[in-house]
PDB file of C-alpha atoms in Angstrom:
ATOM      1  CA  MET A   1      14.079  -2.191 -17.384  1.00  0.00           C
ATOM      2  CA  GLY A   2      12.041  -5.305 -18.505  1.00  0.00           C
ATOM      3  CA  ASP A   3       8.944  -6.775 -16.926  1.00  0.00           C
ATOM      4  CA  ASP A   4      11.145  -9.705 -16.228  1.00  0.00           C
ATOM      5  CA  LEU A   5      12.862  -8.144 -13.180  1.00  0.00           C
ATOM      6  CA  ARG A   6       9.397  -7.469 -11.684  1.00  0.00           C
ATOM      7  CA  ASP A   7       8.132  -9.256  -8.679  1.00  0.00           C
ATOM      8  CA  TYR A   8       4.714 -10.468  -9.266  1.00  0.00           C
ATOM      9  CA  ILE A   9       1.900 -11.567  -6.694  1.00  0.00           C
ATOM     10  CA  THR A  10      -1.462 -12.889  -6.877  1.00  0.00           C
ATOM     11  CA  VAL A  11      -4.414 -11.404  -4.958  1.00  0.00           C
ATOM     12  CA  VAL A  12      -7.224 -13.465  -4.294  1.00  0.00           C
ATOM     13  CA  GLU A  13     -10.482 -11.337  -4.141  1.00  0.00           C
ATOM     14  CA  GLU A  14     -13.469 -12.128  -1.629  1.00  0.00           C
ATOM     15  CA  ASP A  15     -15.284 -13.857  -4.482  1.00  0.00           C
ATOM     16  CA  GLY A  16     -12.279 -16.206  -4.899  1.00  0.00           C
ATOM     17  CA  SER A  17     -11.141 -14.741  -8.284  1.00  0.00           C
ATOM     18  CA  GLU A  18      -7.552 -14.328  -8.624  1.00  0.00           C
ATOM     19  CA  ILE A  19      -5.715 -11.260 -10.245  1.00  0.00           C
ATOM     20  CA  LEU A  20      -2.097 -11.046 -11.005  1.00  0.00           C
ATOM     21  CA  PHE A  21      -0.167  -7.860  -9.993  1.00  0.00           C
ATOM     22  CA  ALA A  22       3.290  -6.574 -10.566  1.00  0.00           C
ATOM     23  CA  VAL A  23       5.017  -5.041  -7.563  1.00  0.00           C
ATOM     24  CA  GLU A  24       5.643  -1.590  -8.547  1.00  0.00           C
ATOM     25  CA  ALA A  25       7.030  -0.218  -5.350  1.00  0.00           C
ATOM     26  CA  LEU A  26       7.575  -1.250  -1.516  1.00  0.00           C
ATOM     27  CA  PHE A  27       8.026   1.585   0.643  1.00  0.00           C
ATOM     28  CA  ASP A  28       8.058   2.745   4.439  1.00  0.00           C
ATOM     29  CA  MET A  29       5.661   5.599   5.657  1.00  0.00           C
ATOM     30  CA  ASN A  30       4.602   6.459   9.233  1.00  0.00           C
ATOM     31  CA  ASP A  31       5.981   3.124  10.563  1.00  0.00           C
ATOM     32  CA  LYS A  32       3.974   1.225   8.122  1.00  0.00           C
ATOM     33  CA  THR A  33       5.293  -0.605   4.929  1.00  0.00           C
ATOM     34  CA  TYR A  34       3.289  -0.340   1.708  1.00  0.00           C
ATOM     35  CA  ALA A  35       2.935  -2.114  -1.637  1.00  0.00           C
ATOM     36  CA  LEU A  36       1.939  -0.321  -4.762  1.00  0.00           C
ATOM     37  CA  LEU A  37       0.648  -2.906  -7.014  1.00  0.00           C
ATOM     38  CA  ARG A  38      -0.281  -2.687 -10.984  1.00  0.00           C
ATOM     39  CA  ALA A  39      -2.488  -5.135 -12.285  1.00  0.00           C
ATOM     40  CA  GLU A  40      -1.186  -7.167 -15.092  1.00  0.00           C
ATOM     41  CA  HIS A  41      -4.469  -7.306 -17.101  1.00  0.00           C
ATOM     42  CA  ASP A  42      -5.138  -3.364 -16.943  1.00  0.00           C
ATOM     43  CA  GLN A  43      -1.937  -1.027 -16.362  1.00  0.00           C
ATOM     44  CA  GLU A  44      -4.566   1.572 -15.138  1.00  0.00           C
ATOM     45  CA  ASP A  45      -5.492  -0.670 -12.228  1.00  0.00           C
ATOM     46  CA  THR A  46      -3.090   0.350  -9.430  1.00  0.00           C
ATOM     47  CA  ILE A  47      -3.910  -0.450  -5.806  1.00  0.00           C
ATOM     48  CA  VAL A  48      -2.001   0.272  -2.650  1.00  0.00           C
ATOM     49  CA  MET A  49      -1.968  -2.186   0.131  1.00  0.00           C
ATOM     50  CA  GLU A  50      -0.333  -2.439   3.508  1.00  0.00           C
ATOM     51  CA  VAL A  51       2.422  -4.965   4.307  1.00  0.00           C
ATOM     52  CA  ARG A  52       2.126  -6.757   7.701  1.00  0.00           C
ATOM     53  CA  THR A  53       4.236  -9.349   9.069  1.00  0.00           C
ATOM     54  CA  ASP A  54       2.965 -12.146  11.555  1.00  0.00           C
ATOM     55  CA  GLU A  55       4.599 -13.754  14.352  1.00  0.00           C
ATOM     56  CA  ASP A  56       6.517 -16.318  12.211  1.00  0.00           C
ATOM     57  CA  ASN A  57       8.005 -13.588  10.207  1.00  0.00           C
ATOM     58  CA  ASN A  58       5.587 -14.114   6.953  1.00  0.00           C
ATOM     59  CA  GLN A  59       4.505 -11.171   5.008  1.00  0.00           C
ATOM     60  CA  TYR A  60       1.101 -10.645   3.888  1.00  0.00           C
ATOM     61  CA  LEU A  61      -0.901  -7.892   2.402  1.00  0.00           C
ATOM     62  CA  ILE A  62      -4.105  -6.338   3.837  1.00  0.00           C
ATOM     63  CA  GLY A  63      -6.270  -3.823   1.850  1.00  0.00           C
ATOM     64  CA  ILE A  64      -6.600  -0.279   3.036  1.00  0.00           C
ATOM     65  CA  ASN A  65     -10.103   0.951   3.856  1.00  0.00           C
ATOM     66  CA  ASP A  66      -9.259   4.594   4.610  1.00  0.00           C
ATOM     67  CA  HIS A  67      -9.475   6.616   1.404  1.00  0.00           C
ATOM     68  CA  ASP A  68      -7.409   9.613   2.791  1.00  0.00           C
ATOM     69  CA  GLU A  69      -4.478   7.003   4.020  1.00  0.00           C
ATOM     70  CA  THR A  70      -4.482   5.750   0.388  1.00  0.00           C
ATOM     71  CA  ILE A  71      -4.313   9.322  -1.255  1.00  0.00           C
ATOM     72  CA  ASN A  72      -1.469  10.287   1.565  1.00  0.00           C
ATOM     73  CA  VAL A  73       0.501   7.252   0.623  1.00  0.00           C
ATOM     74  CA  LEU A  74       0.129   7.843  -3.156  1.00  0.00           C
ATOM     75  CA  ASP A  75       0.961  11.508  -2.753  1.00  0.00           C
ATOM     76  CA  ALA A  76       4.105  10.506  -0.773  1.00  0.00           C
ATOM     77  CA  TYR A  77       5.088   7.954  -3.463  1.00  0.00           C
ATOM     78  CA  GLU A  78       4.694  10.585  -6.150  1.00  0.00           C
ATOM     79  CA  ILE A  79       6.731  13.007  -4.288  1.00  0.00           C
ATOM     80  CA  ALA A  80       9.530  10.471  -3.776  1.00  0.00           C
ATOM     81  CA  VAL A  81       9.715   9.640  -7.336  1.00  0.00           C
ATOM     82  CA  GLU A  82       9.729  13.034  -8.617  1.00  0.00           C
ATOM     83  CA  ALA A  83      12.733  13.756  -6.158  1.00  0.00           C
ATOM     84  CA  SER A  84      14.571  10.608  -7.240  1.00  0.00           C
ATOM     85  CA  PRO A  85      13.648   9.830 -10.967  1.00  0.00           C
ATOM     86  CA  ALA A  86      14.773   6.608 -12.558  1.00  0.00           C
ATOM     87  CA  ASP A  87      17.649   6.688 -14.722  1.00  0.00           C
TER      88      ASP A  87
END
C-alpha cells in the first residue's frame, strides 16, 4: 500500500512552526478517539493525539499531557495490530 493512500494533516506547534504528519491510525479506546500520527520528515517521530468534536461537528486534535495515557493507547494499538496484522 503506497503513501498516496494516506491522509495527511498539518500540526501547528506553539511557536507557529508547521509539521506534516501522516495519519497512521484512528481508533477508539475508553470512550475517546485517538489519532496515531507519524511525522513526514522523521519516520521515527510518532505522536498520539486525542480527536475531539465541537458543537458544529468539526473535528480537532489535542495533545495528551498524561504520559501513562499515551503509553496505554500505544500498548492497545500494538495489541490490536498484532491480533489483526495487515495483509
